[in-house]
DNA sequence: ATGAAAGCGCTAACAT
DNA sequence: ATGTTAGCGCTTTCAT
């Protein structure tokens, strides 16, 4: 039984207020007294009761800001469900979520929104960061000001965040490569519809795939990589063009948004039966494609968990001063086919 | 802002005690008054604060019993991790877990342990039930006595549980069938090492696999199904025998425990290269097999989540009277290959 | 720098 | 049947 502040106070012969101040490094307590109190706490293996803590500091509402790159990208629907689930769990602890959504990967636009959050005053922040030094610096500044930060879905090197919560993009590419090798019998002539080369994660995804094909399925090759910028219209046009120009292509993979457009191009060319098609994530277009048999398999990265865990980590940091032991929380990669959707 | 008991009391012109009694259907409150109080609560969309609730009823310790079929089956290691994670989260709410482990699927033995739990007095119960009418009846009796029950990993029809938390075994079999078809190029002569025919789930697993092979890969067939009872030694002997007698077998799948033993038989016969091998779950033997390239793919069922969610559901039921909307919580089925372990 | 006391929202024992 | 009151463990304000 881990003891309470009251007990510590009795043993230390001080008041409960003093114990609270000492244990939480609040100002206004004699150094030696604080030392003694901490010693007693340690000796009795004192663990603060987070329930009581939450109740007591309920007058102070904590605010977690969330900035998410979700507009126009259905992948994020499940991420948001995870965020909402976490919101429910922590609201009775006096936590409030403030979520803003943006479209695309414009660093300036994102920077503006970050500033808005900072001005409004938040205790913690979760973001899908654009790869840009400006963003990196802005986040580090927040962190220096004592705001806890988590990056999710997209990693950004150089940020002193509490954690990155998202998939290992390289590994996700390798996994795709493995499935392509298995299903094409090792003889893939692959066309890749990627996101944009500006996103490090998505670049690594292509590299991971390439490595596995080269090493394990040497009769395979990547014929061409095009960039669709998560946009269905661009994906449609470029896929059409690629398939017309490169008749040798027998397999296609869609690495990010724009899958719906790309699949439409395949259909319009009547190539559904001739191509082995692979995707990432489980958007409605992908689900439909798998059910129709057009898409053979997809590699998923636990969107719900990404949203849920990001918020829970921030919650634990703000309320209980818990810092995650590992600053990279890689979400499970799972392969889906027709039967385990 | 959802209001508090205090406010309701003020509006209804009664004391907080009465409001508490009315809202929680405790005895000793006038019917009409109770009605009025509930009406007010509804009108202001009152939601009890679970944090305060937990703190207040902290003197009463809640006990959740857990009976798990884990001894000798490494699959359950992760399930137990999930249970432990949940334990941490709910302990400050005054919840205590009492876990007992058993080996195998003996109904009488399980019944004895259930009785022990009942005698000791528990508020909720999570169990991996053996398929037996005795167990079904014992659980329904508990439920009638007001103890919340969740079945996890194994379903048991006829139990009025709060929920079953585990995989859809039929679907898991279909998923396996799909992978077998893809990887063998549709030409599998399959040997199946199953658990035991007594477990409905594991029977359905074989059926699901069979259905997909018949329908989608008609050049494939299941050559033989043997039962290994989750036991490595039995699996070793029977696999050895099967492979020696049925030389046409070119693919193997291990549906449950005993994988380590079965894989050893394959190695001893020097057939690693000649067979496509498939498994379920991610036990150490499977991980090793996949890394070595002996095992091609495995179908996983989220053991951590099974443990974690089972406890969380019981917690929510006991503390907040939350009944899950769906009494079947199927955990995600994910295919793993060498690259997304 | 420290103590005393009020209170977070709810429950439960005790009074009436 | 209903009201009153004392907590649960912690934070915070106000005295001292």
PDB file of N, CA, C and O in Angstrom, chain B residues 40-95:
ATOM      1  N   UNK B  40     -34.687  16.158 -14.307  1.00  0.00           N
ATOM      2  CA  UNK B  40     -33.792  17.314 -14.277  1.00  0.00           C
ATOM      3  C   UNK B  40     -32.408  16.933 -14.791  1.00  0.00           C
ATOM      4  O   UNK B  40     -31.803  17.635 -15.605  1.00  0.00           O
ATOM      5  N   UNK B  41     -31.932  15.782 -14.307  1.00  0.00           N
ATOM      6  CA  UNK B  41     -30.601  15.324 -14.723  1.00  0.00           C
ATOM      7  C   UNK B  41     -30.553  15.186 -16.237  1.00  0.00           C
ATOM      8  O   UNK B  41     -29.607  15.634 -16.894  1.00  0.00           O
ATOM      9  N   UNK B  42     -31.579  14.591 -16.787  1.00  0.00           N
ATOM     10  CA  UNK B  42     -31.601  14.391 -18.236  1.00  0.00           C
ATOM     11  C   UNK B  42     -31.625  15.743 -18.956  1.00  0.00           C
ATOM     12  O   UNK B  42     -30.894  15.979 -19.896  1.00  0.00           O
ATOM     13  N   UNK B  43     -32.473  16.625 -18.449  1.00  0.00           N
ATOM     14  CA  UNK B  43     -32.639  17.903 -19.134  1.00  0.00           C
ATOM     15  C   UNK B  43     -31.337  18.698 -19.158  1.00  0.00           C
ATOM     16  O   UNK B  43     -31.067  19.445 -20.088  1.00  0.00           O
ATOM     17  N   UNK B  44     -30.533  18.553 -18.129  1.00  0.00           N
ATOM     18  CA  UNK B  44     -29.262  19.299 -18.156  1.00  0.00           C
ATOM     19  C   UNK B  44     -28.119  18.430 -18.659  1.00  0.00           C
ATOM     20  O   UNK B  44     -26.965  18.806 -18.576  1.00  0.00           O
ATOM     21  N   UNK B  45     -28.456  17.274 -19.211  1.00  0.00           N
ATOM     22  CA  UNK B  45     -27.473  16.365 -19.787  1.00  0.00           C
ATOM     23  C   UNK B  45     -26.372  16.032 -18.783  1.00  0.00           C
ATOM     24  O   UNK B  45     -25.181  16.111 -19.068  1.00  0.00           O
ATOM     25  N   UNK B  46     -26.831  15.678 -17.589  1.00  0.00           N
ATOM     26  CA  UNK B  46     -25.891  15.372 -16.525  1.00  0.00           C
ATOM     27  C   UNK B  46     -25.119  14.083 -16.792  1.00  0.00           C
ATOM     28  O   UNK B  46     -25.690  13.066 -17.140  1.00  0.00           O
ATOM     29  N   UNK B  47     -23.794  14.169 -16.652  1.00  0.00           N
ATOM     30  CA  UNK B  47     -22.936  12.980 -16.752  1.00  0.00           C
ATOM     31  C   UNK B  47     -22.120  12.892 -15.476  1.00  0.00           C
ATOM     32  O   UNK B  47     -21.394  13.835 -15.147  1.00  0.00           O
ATOM     33  N   UNK B  48     -22.229  11.806 -14.750  1.00  0.00           N
ATOM     34  CA  UNK B  48     -21.456  11.721 -13.509  1.00  0.00           C
ATOM     35  C   UNK B  48     -19.961  11.794 -13.790  1.00  0.00           C
ATOM     36  O   UNK B  48     -19.478  11.298 -14.795  1.00  0.00           O
ATOM     37  N   UNK B  49     -19.266  12.430 -12.907  1.00  0.00           N
ATOM     38  CA  UNK B  49     -17.818  12.543 -13.041  1.00  0.00           C
ATOM     39  C   UNK B  49     -17.168  11.282 -12.471  1.00  0.00           C
ATOM     40  O   UNK B  49     -17.155  11.062 -11.262  1.00  0.00           O
ATOM     41  N   UNK B  50     -16.605  10.479 -13.374  1.00  0.00           N
ATOM     42  CA  UNK B  50     -16.118   9.174 -12.929  1.00  0.00           C
ATOM     43  C   UNK B  50     -14.895   9.303 -12.032  1.00  0.00           C
ATOM     44  O   UNK B  50     -14.624   8.430 -11.215  1.00  0.00           O
ATOM     45  N   UNK B  51     -14.183  10.374 -12.189  1.00  0.00           N
ATOM     46  CA  UNK B  51     -13.015  10.593 -11.334  1.00  0.00           C
ATOM     47  C   UNK B  51     -13.460  10.811  -9.889  1.00  0.00           C
ATOM     48  O   UNK B  51     -12.943  10.178  -8.960  1.00  0.00           O
ATOM     49  N   UNK B  52     -14.427  11.671  -9.716  1.00  0.00           N
ATOM     50  CA  UNK B  52     -14.917  11.941  -8.368  1.00  0.00           C
ATOM     51  C   UNK B  52     -15.555  10.683  -7.781  1.00  0.00           C
ATOM     52  O   UNK B  52     -15.373  10.354  -6.610  1.00  0.00           O
ATOM     53  N   UNK B  53     -16.273   9.995  -8.620  1.00  0.00           N
ATOM     54  CA  UNK B  53     -16.926   8.761  -8.215  1.00  0.00           C
ATOM     55  C   UNK B  53     -15.900   7.772  -7.656  1.00  0.00           C
ATOM     56  O   UNK B  53     -16.091   7.191  -6.590  1.00  0.00           O
ATOM     57  N   UNK B  54     -14.840   7.628  -8.393  1.00  0.00           N
ATOM     58  CA  UNK B  54     -13.813   6.679  -7.997  1.00  0.00           C
ATOM     59  C   UNK B  54     -13.194   7.084  -6.664  1.00  0.00           C
ATOM     60  O   UNK B  54     -12.984   6.261  -5.775  1.00  0.00           O
ATOM     61  N   UNK B  55     -12.926   8.364  -6.530  1.00  0.00           N
ATOM     62  CA  UNK B  55     -12.292   8.834  -5.301  1.00  0.00           C
ATOM     63  C   UNK B  55     -13.197   8.564  -4.112  1.00  0.00           C
ATOM     64  O   UNK B  55     -12.756   8.084  -3.065  1.00  0.00           O
ATOM     65  N   UNK B  56     -14.460   8.868  -4.292  1.00  0.00           N
ATOM     66  CA  UNK B  56     -15.394   8.755  -3.182  1.00  0.00           C
ATOM     67  C   UNK B  56     -15.567   7.306  -2.745  1.00  0.00           C
ATOM     68  O   UNK B  56     -15.637   7.015  -1.553  1.00  0.00           O
ATOM     69  N   UNK B  57     -15.650   6.407  -3.708  1.00  0.00           N
ATOM     70  CA  UNK B  57     -15.880   5.013  -3.316  1.00  0.00           C
ATOM     71  C   UNK B  57     -14.574   4.250  -3.209  1.00  0.00           C
ATOM     72  O   UNK B  57     -14.502   3.055  -3.424  1.00  0.00           O
ATOM     73  N   UNK B  58     -13.535   4.977  -2.856  1.00  0.00           N
ATOM     74  CA  UNK B  58     -12.228   4.360  -2.800  1.00  0.00           C
ATOM     75  C   UNK B  58     -12.092   3.405  -1.610  1.00  0.00           C
ATOM     76  O   UNK B  58     -11.291   2.477  -1.642  1.00  0.00           O
ATOM     77  N   UNK B  59     -12.861   3.663  -0.583  1.00  0.00           N
ATOM     78  CA  UNK B  59     -12.793   2.747   0.555  1.00  0.00           C
ATOM     79  C   UNK B  59     -13.268   1.354   0.153  1.00  0.00           C
ATOM     80  O   UNK B  59     -12.733   0.358   0.581  1.00  0.00           O
ATOM     81  N   UNK B  60     -14.290   1.325  -0.724  1.00  0.00           N
ATOM     82  CA  UNK B  60     -14.676   0.032  -1.233  1.00  0.00           C
ATOM     83  C   UNK B  60     -13.758  -0.363  -2.387  1.00  0.00           C
ATOM     84  O   UNK B  60     -13.724   0.287  -3.412  1.00  0.00           O
ATOM     85  N   UNK B  61     -12.990  -1.398  -2.189  1.00  0.00           N
ATOM     86  CA  UNK B  61     -12.117  -1.898  -3.249  1.00  0.00           C
ATOM     87  C   UNK B  61     -12.909  -2.825  -4.161  1.00  0.00           C
ATOM     88  O   UNK B  61     -13.569  -3.736  -3.690  1.00  0.00           O
ATOM     89  N   UNK B  62     -12.824  -2.560  -5.437  1.00  0.00           N
ATOM     90  CA  UNK B  62     -13.459  -3.465  -6.387  1.00  0.00           C
ATOM     91  C   UNK B  62     -12.467  -4.549  -6.799  1.00  0.00           C
ATOM     92  O   UNK B  62     -11.278  -4.273  -6.962  1.00  0.00           O
ATOM     93  N   UNK B  63     -12.968  -5.735  -6.974  1.00  0.00           N
ATOM     94  CA  UNK B  63     -12.097  -6.842  -7.369  1.00  0.00           C
ATOM     95  C   UNK B  63     -12.545  -7.419  -8.709  1.00  0.00           C
ATOM     96  O   UNK B  63     -13.717  -7.749  -8.883  1.00  0.00           O
ATOM     97  N   UNK B  64     -11.616  -7.495  -9.639  1.00  0.00           N
ATOM     98  CA  UNK B  64     -11.886  -8.164 -10.908  1.00  0.00           C
ATOM     99  C   UNK B  64     -11.106  -9.471 -10.920  1.00  0.00           C
ATOM    100  O   UNK B  64      -9.883  -9.472 -10.780  1.00  0.00           O
ATOM    101  N   UNK B  65     -11.821 -10.563 -11.077  1.00  0.00           N
ATOM    102  CA  UNK B  65     -11.167 -11.867 -11.182  1.00  0.00           C
ATOM    103  C   UNK B  65     -10.805 -12.161 -12.627  1.00  0.00           C
ATOM    104  O   UNK B  65     -11.543 -11.805 -13.531  1.00  0.00           O
ATOM    105  N   UNK B  66      -9.647 -12.777 -12.821  1.00  0.00           N
ATOM    106  CA  UNK B  66      -9.225 -13.159 -14.168  1.00  0.00           C
ATOM    107  C   UNK B  66      -8.793 -14.620 -14.151  1.00  0.00           C
ATOM    108  O   UNK B  66      -7.942 -15.007 -13.360  1.00  0.00           O
ATOM    109  N   UNK B  67      -9.402 -15.405 -15.004  1.00  0.00           N
ATOM    110  CA  UNK B  67      -9.022 -16.816 -15.109  1.00  0.00           C
ATOM    111  C   UNK B  67      -8.559 -17.072 -16.535  1.00  0.00           C
ATOM    112  O   UNK B  67      -9.335 -16.913 -17.476  1.00  0.00           O
ATOM    113  N   UNK B  68      -7.307 -17.427 -16.665  1.00  0.00           N
ATOM    114  CA  UNK B  68      -6.715 -17.471 -17.998  1.00  0.00           C
ATOM    115  C   UNK B  68      -5.978 -18.782 -18.231  1.00  0.00           C
ATOM    116  O   UNK B  68      -5.257 -19.279 -17.373  1.00  0.00           O
ATOM    117  N   UNK B  69      -6.218 -19.268 -19.401  1.00  0.00           N
ATOM    118  CA  UNK B  69      -5.772 -20.573 -19.839  1.00  0.00           C
ATOM    119  C   UNK B  69      -4.345 -20.567 -20.369  1.00  0.00           C
ATOM    120  O   UNK B  69      -4.071 -21.053 -21.460  1.00  0.00           O
ATOM    121  N   UNK B  70      -3.447 -19.985 -19.614  1.00  0.00           N
ATOM    122  CA  UNK B  70      -2.202 -19.543 -20.228  1.00  0.00           C
ATOM    123  C   UNK B  70      -1.006 -20.455 -20.007  1.00  0.00           C
ATOM    124  O   UNK B  70      -0.016 -20.366 -20.731  1.00  0.00           O
ATOM    125  N   UNK B  71      -1.077 -21.328 -19.020  1.00  0.00           N
ATOM    126  CA  UNK B  71       0.134 -22.075 -18.683  1.00  0.00           C
ATOM    127  C   UNK B  71       0.569 -22.954 -19.848  1.00  0.00           C
ATOM    128  O   UNK B  71      -0.221 -23.721 -20.388  1.00  0.00           O
ATOM    129  N   UNK B  72       1.817 -22.813 -20.233  1.00  0.00           N
ATOM    130  CA  UNK B  72       2.357 -23.618 -21.320  1.00  0.00           C
ATOM    131  C   UNK B  72       2.020 -23.111 -22.704  1.00  0.00           C
ATOM    132  O   UNK B  72       2.379 -23.727 -23.692  1.00  0.00           O
ATOM    133  N   UNK B  73       1.320 -21.976 -22.796  1.00  0.00           N
ATOM    134  CA  UNK B  73       0.988 -21.433 -24.106  1.00  0.00           C
ATOM    135  C   UNK B  73       1.495 -19.994 -24.224  1.00  0.00           C
ATOM    136  O   UNK B  73       0.859 -19.065 -23.719  1.00  0.00           O
ATOM    137  N   UNK B  74       2.614 -19.821 -24.894  1.00  0.00           N
ATOM    138  CA  UNK B  74       3.245 -18.498 -24.925  1.00  0.00           C
ATOM    139  C   UNK B  74       2.413 -17.425 -25.608  1.00  0.00           C
ATOM    140  O   UNK B  74       2.688 -16.242 -25.436  1.00  0.00           O
ATOM    141  N   UNK B  75       1.399 -17.838 -26.363  1.00  0.00           N
ATOM    142  CA  UNK B  75       0.513 -16.838 -26.954  1.00  0.00           C
ATOM    143  C   UNK B  75      -0.005 -15.881 -25.905  1.00  0.00           C
ATOM    144  O   UNK B  75      -0.135 -14.686 -26.145  1.00  0.00           O
ATOM    145  N   UNK B  76      -0.284 -16.409 -24.721  1.00  0.00           N
ATOM    146  CA  UNK B  76      -0.943 -15.593 -23.706  1.00  0.00           C
ATOM    147  C   UNK B  76      -0.022 -14.596 -23.011  1.00  0.00           C
ATOM    148  O   UNK B  76      -0.479 -13.776 -22.229  1.00  0.00           O
ATOM    149  N   UNK B  77       1.266 -14.677 -23.286  1.00  0.00           N
ATOM    150  CA  UNK B  77       2.174 -13.720 -22.660  1.00  0.00           C
ATOM    151  C   UNK B  77       1.756 -12.283 -22.955  1.00  0.00           C
ATOM    152  O   UNK B  77       1.726 -11.432 -22.065  1.00  0.00           O
ATOM    153  N   UNK B  78       1.446 -12.014 -24.212  1.00  0.00           N
ATOM    154  CA  UNK B  78       1.041 -10.652 -24.567  1.00  0.00           C
ATOM    155  C   UNK B  78      -0.339 -10.306 -24.035  1.00  0.00           C
ATOM    156  O   UNK B  78      -0.612  -9.146 -23.718  1.00  0.00           O
ATOM    157  N   UNK B  79      -1.195 -11.297 -23.965  1.00  0.00           N
ATOM    158  CA  UNK B  79      -2.512 -11.053 -23.377  1.00  0.00           C
ATOM    159  C   UNK B  79      -2.323 -10.557 -21.941  1.00  0.00           C
ATOM    160  O   UNK B  79      -2.951  -9.585 -21.510  1.00  0.00           O
ATOM    161  N   UNK B  80      -1.424 -11.220 -21.236  1.00  0.00           N
ATOM    162  CA  UNK B  80      -1.186 -10.849 -19.839  1.00  0.00           C
ATOM    163  C   UNK B  80      -0.570  -9.457 -19.742  1.00  0.00           C
ATOM    164  O   UNK B  80      -0.890  -8.685 -18.839  1.00  0.00           O
ATOM    165  N   UNK B  81       0.272  -9.120 -20.698  1.00  0.00           N
ATOM    166  CA  UNK B  81       0.804  -7.749 -20.708  1.00  0.00           C
ATOM    167  C   UNK B  81      -0.329  -6.733 -20.823  1.00  0.00           C
ATOM    168  O   UNK B  81      -0.322  -5.693 -20.165  1.00  0.00           O
ATOM    169  N   UNK B  82      -1.295  -7.032 -21.667  1.00  0.00           N
ATOM    170  CA  UNK B  82      -2.443  -6.132 -21.814  1.00  0.00           C
ATOM    171  C   UNK B  82      -3.227  -6.027 -20.523  1.00  0.00           C
ATOM    172  O   UNK B  82      -3.644  -4.939 -20.117  1.00  0.00           O
ATOM    173  N   UNK B  83      -3.399  -7.143 -19.860  1.00  0.00           N
ATOM    174  CA  UNK B  83      -4.114  -7.150 -18.584  1.00  0.00           C
ATOM    175  C   UNK B  83      -3.366  -6.302 -17.561  1.00  0.00           C
ATOM    176  O   UNK B  83      -3.956  -5.510 -16.831  1.00  0.00           O
ATOM    177  N   UNK B  84      -2.044  -6.444 -17.551  1.00  0.00           N
ATOM    178  CA  UNK B  84      -1.245  -5.675 -16.595  1.00  0.00           C
ATOM    179  C   UNK B  84      -1.314  -4.180 -16.878  1.00  0.00           C
ATOM    180  O   UNK B  84      -1.354  -3.360 -15.968  1.00  0.00           O
ATOM    181  N   UNK B  85      -1.316  -3.842 -18.162  1.00  0.00           N
ATOM    182  CA  UNK B  85      -1.417  -2.422 -18.525  1.00  0.00           C
ATOM    183  C   UNK B  85      -2.731  -1.846 -18.024  1.00  0.00           C
ATOM    184  O   UNK B  85      -2.776  -0.743 -17.465  1.00  0.00           O
ATOM    185  N   UNK B  86      -3.797  -2.600 -18.200  1.00  0.00           N
ATOM    186  CA  UNK B  86      -5.102  -2.145 -17.720  1.00  0.00           C
ATOM    187  C   UNK B  86      -5.085  -2.035 -16.195  1.00  0.00           C
ATOM    188  O   UNK B  86      -5.615  -1.085 -15.624  1.00  0.00           O
ATOM    189  N   UNK B  87      -4.444  -2.977 -15.553  1.00  0.00           N
ATOM    190  CA  UNK B  87      -4.371  -2.958 -14.096  1.00  0.00           C
ATOM    191  C   UNK B  87      -3.761  -1.637 -13.610  1.00  0.00           C
ATOM    192  O   UNK B  87      -4.255  -1.003 -12.685  1.00  0.00           O
ATOM    193  N   UNK B  88      -2.680  -1.244 -14.244  1.00  0.00           N
ATOM    194  CA  UNK B  88      -2.041   0.019 -13.876  1.00  0.00           C
ATOM    195  C   UNK B  88      -3.004   1.186 -13.997  1.00  0.00           C
ATOM    196  O   UNK B  88      -3.083   2.044 -13.124  1.00  0.00           O
ATOM    197  N   UNK B  89      -3.732   1.205 -15.107  1.00  0.00           N
ATOM    198  CA  UNK B  89      -4.614   2.347 -15.358  1.00  0.00           C
ATOM    199  C   UNK B  89      -5.751   2.443 -14.364  1.00  0.00           C
ATOM    200  O   UNK B  89      -6.253   3.529 -14.092  1.00  0.00           O
ATOM    201  N   UNK B  90      -6.205   1.325 -13.856  1.00  0.00           N
ATOM    202  CA  UNK B  90      -7.415   1.380 -13.025  1.00  0.00           C
ATOM    203  C   UNK B  90      -7.133   1.235 -11.538  1.00  0.00           C
ATOM    204  O   UNK B  90      -8.050   1.328 -10.739  1.00  0.00           O
ATOM    205  N   UNK B  91      -5.878   1.062 -11.174  1.00  0.00           N
ATOM    206  CA  UNK B  91      -5.636   0.815  -9.758  1.00  0.00           C
ATOM    207  C   UNK B  91      -5.928   2.046  -8.899  1.00  0.00           C
ATOM    208  O   UNK B  91      -6.417   1.907  -7.789  1.00  0.00           O
ATOM    209  N   UNK B  92      -5.677   3.229  -9.437  1.00  0.00           N
ATOM    210  CA  UNK B  92      -5.992   4.431  -8.677  1.00  0.00           C
ATOM    211  C   UNK B  92      -7.495   4.648  -8.536  1.00  0.00           C
ATOM    212  O   UNK B  92      -7.928   5.520  -7.781  1.00  0.00           O
ATOM    213  N   UNK B  93      -8.251   3.886  -9.282  1.00  0.00           N
ATOM    214  CA  UNK B  93      -9.701   3.967  -9.147  1.00  0.00           C
ATOM    215  C   UNK B  93     -10.210   2.978  -8.098  1.00  0.00           C
ATOM    216  O   UNK B  93     -11.403   2.758  -7.975  1.00  0.00           O
ATOM    217  N   UNK B  94      -9.271   2.371  -7.392  1.00  0.00           N
ATOM    218  CA  UNK B  94      -9.672   1.439  -6.354  1.00  0.00           C
ATOM    219  C   UNK B  94      -9.968   0.048  -6.870  1.00  0.00           C
ATOM    220  O   UNK B  94     -10.667  -0.721  -6.217  1.00  0.00           O
ATOM    221  N   UNK B  95      -9.421  -0.287  -8.034  1.00  0.00           N
ATOM    222  CA  UNK B  95      -9.666  -1.621  -8.587  1.00  0.00           C
ATOM    223  C   UNK B  95      -8.473  -2.530  -8.370  1.00  0.00           C
ATOM    224  O   UNK B  95      -7.328  -2.125  -8.547  1.00  0.00           O
TER     225      UNK B  95
END
